[in-house]
XYZ file of C-alpha atoms in Angstrom:
459
model
C 0.000 0.000 0.000
C 1.307 3.456 -0.896
C 0.000 6.710 0.627
C 0.554 10.300 -0.477
C -0.459 13.279 1.683
C -1.562 16.597 0.164
C -2.075 19.556 2.473
C -5.266 21.334 1.468
C -4.997 23.847 4.330
C -3.161 23.992 7.661
C -6.030 21.950 9.147
C -7.115 19.679 6.269
C -5.336 17.048 4.161
C -6.137 14.675 1.326
C -4.717 11.159 1.549
C -4.349 9.355 -1.770
C -4.000 5.632 -1.146
C -2.981 3.016 -3.729
C -3.708 -0.582 -2.714
C -2.435 -3.630 -4.648
C -5.264 -6.077 -5.265
C -3.541 -8.875 -3.374
C -3.900 -6.837 -0.161
C -7.680 -7.044 -0.590
C -7.730 -10.854 -0.660
C -8.933 -11.307 2.939
C -11.665 -8.694 2.533
C -12.730 -10.224 -0.791
C -13.136 -13.678 0.703
C -15.225 -12.150 3.503
C -17.297 -10.354 0.849
C -18.013 -13.581 -1.038
C -19.184 -15.215 2.185
C -21.443 -12.272 3.064
C -22.989 -12.117 -0.394
C -23.470 -15.899 -0.382
C -25.497 -15.554 2.827
C -27.705 -12.864 1.290
C -28.534 -14.348 -2.118
C -30.758 -17.290 -3.039
C -29.704 -19.578 -5.904
C -31.677 -22.761 -6.744
C -29.675 -25.866 -5.942
C -27.471 -24.211 -3.328
C -28.019 -23.788 0.386
C -27.734 -20.226 1.829
C -24.096 -19.420 2.384
C -22.882 -22.238 0.104
C -23.120 -20.476 -3.261
C -19.693 -20.724 -5.012
C -17.853 -17.528 -5.932
C -18.044 -18.168 -9.699
C -21.851 -18.634 -9.475
C -22.191 -15.375 -7.551
C -20.227 -13.546 -10.246
C -22.191 -15.180 -13.055
C -25.609 -14.478 -11.562
C -25.068 -11.114 -9.830
C -21.902 -9.677 -11.326
C -18.446 -9.086 -9.884
C -19.307 -5.466 -9.115
C -21.478 -6.627 -6.212
C -18.524 -8.441 -4.672
C -16.136 -5.561 -5.287
C -18.522 -3.113 -3.614
C -18.840 -5.340 -0.545
C -15.056 -5.857 -0.512
C -14.382 -2.135 -0.427
C -17.056 -1.526 2.219
C -15.239 -4.010 4.437
C -11.671 -3.000 3.590
C -11.691 0.809 3.303
C -12.086 1.680 7.023
C -9.095 -0.521 7.900
C -7.056 0.730 4.953
C -7.822 4.323 5.896
C -6.694 3.688 9.476
C -3.483 2.103 8.222
C -2.850 5.063 5.902
C -3.337 7.497 8.802
C -0.851 5.574 10.953
C 1.733 5.505 8.177
C 1.285 9.187 7.306
C 1.743 10.613 10.808
C -1.391 12.770 10.605
C -3.835 13.271 13.479
C -7.459 13.286 12.231
C -10.028 15.269 14.209
C -13.091 14.572 12.058
C -14.708 11.802 10.053
C -13.054 11.378 6.615
C -14.739 11.965 3.266
C -13.675 8.870 1.294
C -13.978 8.487 -2.462
C -12.888 5.499 -4.553
C -11.122 7.024 -7.554
C -9.840 3.941 -9.370
C -10.668 0.243 -9.549
C -8.340 -1.775 -11.798
C -9.815 -5.224 -11.181
C -7.166 -7.713 -10.243
C -4.410 -5.100 -10.103
C -5.037 -2.034 -7.977
C -7.567 0.086 -6.115
C -7.092 3.784 -5.385
C -9.084 5.969 -3.025
C -8.807 9.421 -1.499
C -9.722 10.537 2.011
C -10.148 14.185 2.909
C -10.111 14.847 6.627
C -9.568 17.665 9.125
C -6.360 17.192 11.097
C -4.504 18.651 14.007
C -2.258 21.363 12.549
C 1.517 21.231 12.737
C 3.072 23.487 15.355
C 5.990 23.615 17.747
C 5.707 23.872 21.523
C 8.107 26.541 22.835
C 10.297 25.960 25.856
C 8.022 26.084 28.888
C 10.691 25.963 31.597
C 10.659 29.116 33.672
C 7.239 30.374 32.630
C 6.288 32.966 35.251
C 2.885 32.539 36.901
C 1.142 33.885 39.974
C -1.069 31.890 42.337
C -3.149 32.812 45.409
C -1.438 32.930 48.777
C -1.626 29.834 51.001
C -1.569 31.869 54.211
C -4.506 30.983 56.455
C -5.933 34.007 58.282
C -8.270 34.268 61.240
C -10.887 35.603 58.812
C -10.639 32.347 56.843
C -11.374 30.356 59.995
C -14.167 32.705 61.035
C -15.792 32.211 57.620
C -15.758 28.443 58.050
C -17.043 28.724 61.619
C -19.881 30.961 60.414
C -20.747 28.402 57.737
C -20.933 25.692 60.403
C -23.149 27.869 62.591
C -25.480 28.388 59.620
C -25.768 24.621 59.201
C -26.751 24.161 62.831
C -29.031 27.182 63.061
C -32.610 26.779 64.276
C -35.769 28.545 63.117
C -37.842 30.337 65.728
C -41.283 31.851 65.148
C -41.522 35.644 65.491
C -44.463 38.028 65.838
C -43.187 40.673 63.422
C -43.081 41.389 59.688
C -40.644 39.340 57.590
C -37.224 40.709 56.724
C -34.513 39.494 54.361
C -33.003 36.285 55.780
C -36.207 35.220 57.560
C -38.126 32.110 56.581
C -41.831 32.203 55.770
C -44.392 29.461 55.280
C -46.876 30.584 52.641
C -49.558 29.576 50.164
C -49.276 30.755 46.543
C -51.997 31.044 43.918
C -51.807 32.434 40.395
C -54.489 33.711 38.035
C -54.501 34.954 34.454
C -57.431 37.224 33.598
C -59.189 35.937 36.716
C -58.718 32.268 35.763
C -56.932 30.066 38.315
C -53.772 28.348 37.008
C -53.883 24.995 38.781
C -50.240 24.005 38.217
C -49.147 27.306 39.785
C -50.947 26.667 43.097
C -48.790 25.676 46.088
C -49.486 25.252 49.789
C -47.235 25.397 52.867
C -44.188 26.500 50.894
C -41.154 27.210 53.091
C -38.981 29.956 51.632
C -36.061 32.142 52.714
C -36.836 35.765 52.020
C -34.202 37.230 49.704
C -33.010 33.852 48.395
C -33.551 35.043 44.837
C -36.630 33.296 43.490
C -37.010 33.005 39.724
C -40.520 34.354 40.345
C -39.692 38.022 39.975
C -41.299 40.229 42.579
C -41.674 37.536 45.238
C -38.860 38.705 47.507
C -39.861 42.367 47.336
C -43.460 41.460 48.147
C -42.577 39.281 51.143
C -40.503 41.915 52.934
C -42.772 43.547 55.497
C -45.484 40.838 55.453
C -46.491 39.247 58.774
C -48.332 36.017 59.571
C -51.916 36.264 58.264
C -51.084 38.929 55.661
C -52.070 38.546 52.033
C -50.706 40.383 49.022
C -51.032 40.148 45.225
C -48.372 41.142 42.712
C -48.025 40.793 38.952
C -45.201 38.771 37.455
C -44.227 36.681 34.438
C -44.597 32.933 34.951
C -41.370 30.981 34.410
C -42.524 27.378 34.112
C -45.395 25.161 33.025
C -47.855 25.579 30.170
C -48.250 29.305 30.828
C -44.537 30.116 30.964
C -43.898 33.614 29.656
C -47.403 34.890 30.393
C -48.205 37.600 32.921
C -50.150 36.440 35.968
C -51.417 37.819 39.267
C -49.792 35.912 42.103
C -51.340 36.016 45.558
C -49.249 35.295 48.648
C -50.804 34.255 51.940
C -48.197 34.219 54.711
C -48.903 31.641 57.426
C -45.858 32.121 59.643
C -42.595 34.017 59.912
C -39.463 32.499 61.460
C -36.031 33.902 62.055
C -32.792 31.973 61.942
C -31.101 31.692 65.351
C -27.410 30.787 65.285
C -25.945 28.606 68.076
C -23.665 30.222 70.651
C -20.006 30.042 69.690
C -18.633 27.915 72.551
C -17.306 24.468 73.425
C -20.841 23.047 73.383
C -21.196 24.124 69.772
C -17.829 22.518 68.910
C -19.086 19.208 70.329
C -22.341 19.544 68.379
C -20.720 20.419 65.053
C -17.649 18.165 65.172
C -15.802 15.379 66.983
C -13.857 17.946 69.038
C -14.532 18.864 72.673
C -13.437 22.473 72.563
C -13.857 25.396 70.215
C -10.109 25.863 70.065
C -9.576 22.284 68.884
C -12.235 22.815 66.202
C -10.561 26.015 65.027
C -7.167 24.272 64.782
C -8.701 21.454 62.761
C -10.350 23.947 60.410
C -7.032 25.777 60.112
C -5.349 22.561 58.973
C -8.115 21.856 56.457
C -7.925 25.407 55.150
C -4.149 25.103 54.776
C -4.492 21.889 52.762
C -7.228 23.376 50.575
C -5.122 26.450 49.835
C -2.076 24.343 48.985
C -4.151 22.208 46.610
C -5.521 25.395 45.078
C -1.965 26.654 44.542
C -1.052 23.428 42.739
C -4.160 23.546 40.544
C -3.727 27.248 39.761
C -0.004 26.816 39.025
C -0.760 24.129 36.453
C -3.698 25.941 34.871
C -1.948 29.323 34.769
C 1.259 27.838 33.364
C -0.658 26.086 30.577
C -2.588 29.299 29.838
C 0.678 31.266 29.668
C 2.083 28.643 27.298
C -1.021 28.800 25.091
C -0.577 32.567 24.804
C 2.788 31.931 23.108
C 1.353 29.634 20.424
C -0.819 30.512 17.437
C -2.671 27.428 16.158
C -5.291 27.372 13.385
C -8.274 25.313 14.543
C -10.158 22.833 12.339
C -13.633 24.253 11.730
C -15.305 20.848 12.066
C -13.758 20.286 15.513
C -14.811 23.751 16.654
C -18.362 23.276 15.369
C -18.653 19.874 17.056
C -17.398 21.259 20.376
C -19.772 24.245 20.320
C -22.704 22.051 19.270
C -22.005 19.672 22.156
C -22.092 22.558 24.617
C -25.342 23.855 23.127
C -26.863 20.375 23.395
C -25.924 20.195 27.084
C -27.472 23.627 27.632
C -30.752 22.534 26.035
C -30.776 19.491 28.323
C -30.168 21.657 31.398
C -32.973 24.043 30.450
C -35.334 21.127 29.893
C -34.421 19.532 33.218
C -34.909 22.829 35.084
C -38.570 23.083 34.127
C -38.078 26.793 33.495
C -38.769 28.820 30.388
C -35.671 29.855 28.416
C -36.099 33.458 29.561
C -36.376 32.460 33.219
C -33.397 30.116 32.975
C -31.080 32.787 31.618
C -32.461 35.332 34.084
C -31.724 32.927 36.946
C -28.078 32.720 35.870
C -27.911 36.446 35.146
C -26.925 36.043 31.501
C -28.468 35.930 28.028
C -28.581 33.266 25.361
C -26.294 35.359 23.151
C -23.760 35.801 25.962
C -23.799 32.068 26.734
C -23.269 31.147 23.063
C -20.375 33.609 22.800
C -18.907 32.028 25.928
C -19.258 28.594 24.309
C -17.291 29.798 21.281
C -14.471 31.207 23.415
C -14.261 28.201 25.729
C -14.475 25.711 22.855
C -11.541 27.378 21.097
C -9.460 27.262 24.258
C -10.416 23.636 24.992
C -9.416 22.441 21.515
C -6.173 24.420 21.514
C -5.335 23.166 25.022
C -5.924 19.569 23.957
C -3.648 19.965 20.924
C -0.829 21.441 23.011
C -1.105 18.943 25.863
C -1.181 16.020 23.420
C 2.011 17.340 21.842
C 3.675 17.532 25.280
C 2.472 14.008 26.082
C 4.281 12.777 22.968
C 7.424 14.847 23.611
C 7.690 13.732 27.223
C 6.673 10.132 26.371
C 3.977 10.147 29.037
C 1.808 7.079 29.536
C -0.763 5.502 31.848
C -0.286 2.391 33.926
C -2.977 0.174 35.404
C -2.670 1.644 38.898
C -3.116 5.196 37.611
C -6.208 4.168 35.644
C -7.646 2.475 38.744
C -6.972 5.538 40.917
C -8.630 7.751 38.288
C -11.758 5.587 38.266
C -11.918 5.577 42.084
C -11.615 9.396 42.268
C -14.150 9.989 39.496
C -16.576 7.490 41.026
C -16.373 9.325 44.366
C -17.132 12.636 42.603
C -20.140 11.094 40.830
C -21.364 9.202 43.903
C -21.253 5.761 42.264
C -19.370 2.542 42.983
C -15.929 2.334 41.281
C -16.802 -1.042 39.735
C -19.999 0.436 38.285
C -18.114 3.334 36.688
C -15.351 1.047 35.392
C -17.945 -1.201 33.743
C -19.707 1.820 32.233
C -16.448 3.123 30.766
C -15.624 -0.292 29.311
C -19.098 -0.874 27.890
C -19.143 2.541 26.192
C -15.578 2.450 24.826
C -14.597 5.369 27.061
C -11.482 3.898 28.673
C -9.347 5.488 25.948
C -10.898 8.886 26.720
C -10.132 8.317 30.407
C -6.486 7.581 29.590
C -6.296 10.707 27.416
C -7.569 12.745 30.367
C -4.964 11.186 32.661
C -1.986 11.848 30.383
C -3.165 15.389 29.691
C -3.227 16.033 33.438
C 0.302 14.637 33.570
C 1.304 17.080 30.851
C -0.210 19.934 32.881
C 1.866 18.757 35.828
C 5.040 18.795 33.725
C 4.370 22.372 32.598
C 3.384 23.506 36.116
C 6.447 21.921 37.702
C 8.663 23.715 35.178
C 7.214 27.149 35.916
C 8.572 29.911 38.118
C 5.769 30.434 40.614
C 5.136 33.270 43.045
C 2.097 34.004 45.167
C 0.113 37.249 45.211
C 2.342 38.575 47.980
C 5.460 38.041 45.839
C 6.776 35.010 47.755
C 8.267 32.081 45.822
C 6.140 28.938 45.715
C 7.907 25.552 45.696
C 5.578 22.873 44.315
C 7.873 20.046 45.417
C 7.641 21.315 49.001
C 3.855 21.428 48.655
C 3.795 17.856 47.330
C 5.832 16.736 50.322
C 3.484 18.519 52.753
C 0.360 17.103 51.110
C 1.783 13.574 50.772
C 4.350 13.068 53.538
C 4.256 9.292 52.979
C 5.274 9.783 49.316
C 7.784 12.609 49.520
C 8.251 14.432 46.235
C 5.333 12.744 44.486
C 2.971 15.069 42.673
C -0.591 14.623 43.940
C -3.402 14.013 41.483
C -5.503 17.085 40.716
C -8.210 17.644 43.303
C -10.997 20.221 43.445
C -10.559 22.873 46.050
C -12.831 22.015 48.976
C -15.106 24.878 49.937
C -16.454 25.402 53.466
C -19.822 23.785 54.100
C -22.716 26.105 53.309
């Protein structure tokens, strides 16, 4: 087999592949068997029709067509491997020559990863947040814990922002009750930001037994987008009472006996979280700084596919929310146009990042061993709340293990770039990632930890 590569653009090539007929022998025999199963010839059982009878009765063209259908995908893959191109789209294949018994020629046009060089990334200068833990950091976490253990106490006064009310809601359009918009005994925090515009403003100042009607645009159901009169009937008002900040609270909220022990534990957690954040930010910022030094043309098909995938996910999220499109975007304080523009920007960066990281993976000869794949599955399963065996089976059944390995080696490439960077924190102090690795993993000194999400205080 002989392959020639013609560059149509920096992101698209045409492969011209010449295949001697003898290399099609295996596919041709398979084609005869398949055709023999499909045709019916008197005097022969299905699947037992000889090749010469098939050609006499149905023509050799039928066999050649089936041969090429079976052989071309494999021949294309072989041509790609031999040509050192990296396809990023499905090929457009055309058979251009069939010289029966001698040679077959076909072309394949396909979008490819463009050629580019990765500049030296050692010494890239990046800045990360400080890892210093302040008393304010601890106070914030303590406050979050107090919020979790707060109690609600009934009050004989009008509701204010932060109070909880129990209320009934009814909605009418032109005096007609909208059944699906009726709700009883709804518990709601005033000021929480309801998608029902006007609700929070109306609740402020209402006391138990009060009733008020306001006009708003419905955000869900059959009447989404229509104006309706919504009537609120407040049944009770409760205020949130935080527990006293003492040793008793420490025992209630944790396994510690004293408030001081709880604060020290939170300080240690905060320190670890900030160190992890420094590692993550160092890697991400170093890769971003590297990307800024490289200009790569992006294949249009890859960009379109990436943007379309993000739009599809958005449509699914809107459908699952039960909200109208207008209400959904209002809830997230954006517009459809702004979200689509964001998709375009993020898709471009994601594709470019993948190209660069894949190049580093090849340069650094990075790979994945069985233990790393197992650890990845265990971490991802914990994030998704499923059993590791269940996730592993899902990945295997859906041919996603290769994608998992790509994700692992790309994270390794990020680590290589991050470890090569010159890192300082926002206060100007040098940051030593190896020292951080040792502090985070004292039992494996010097080993880079896998990427972890920064843990936020409980809300």
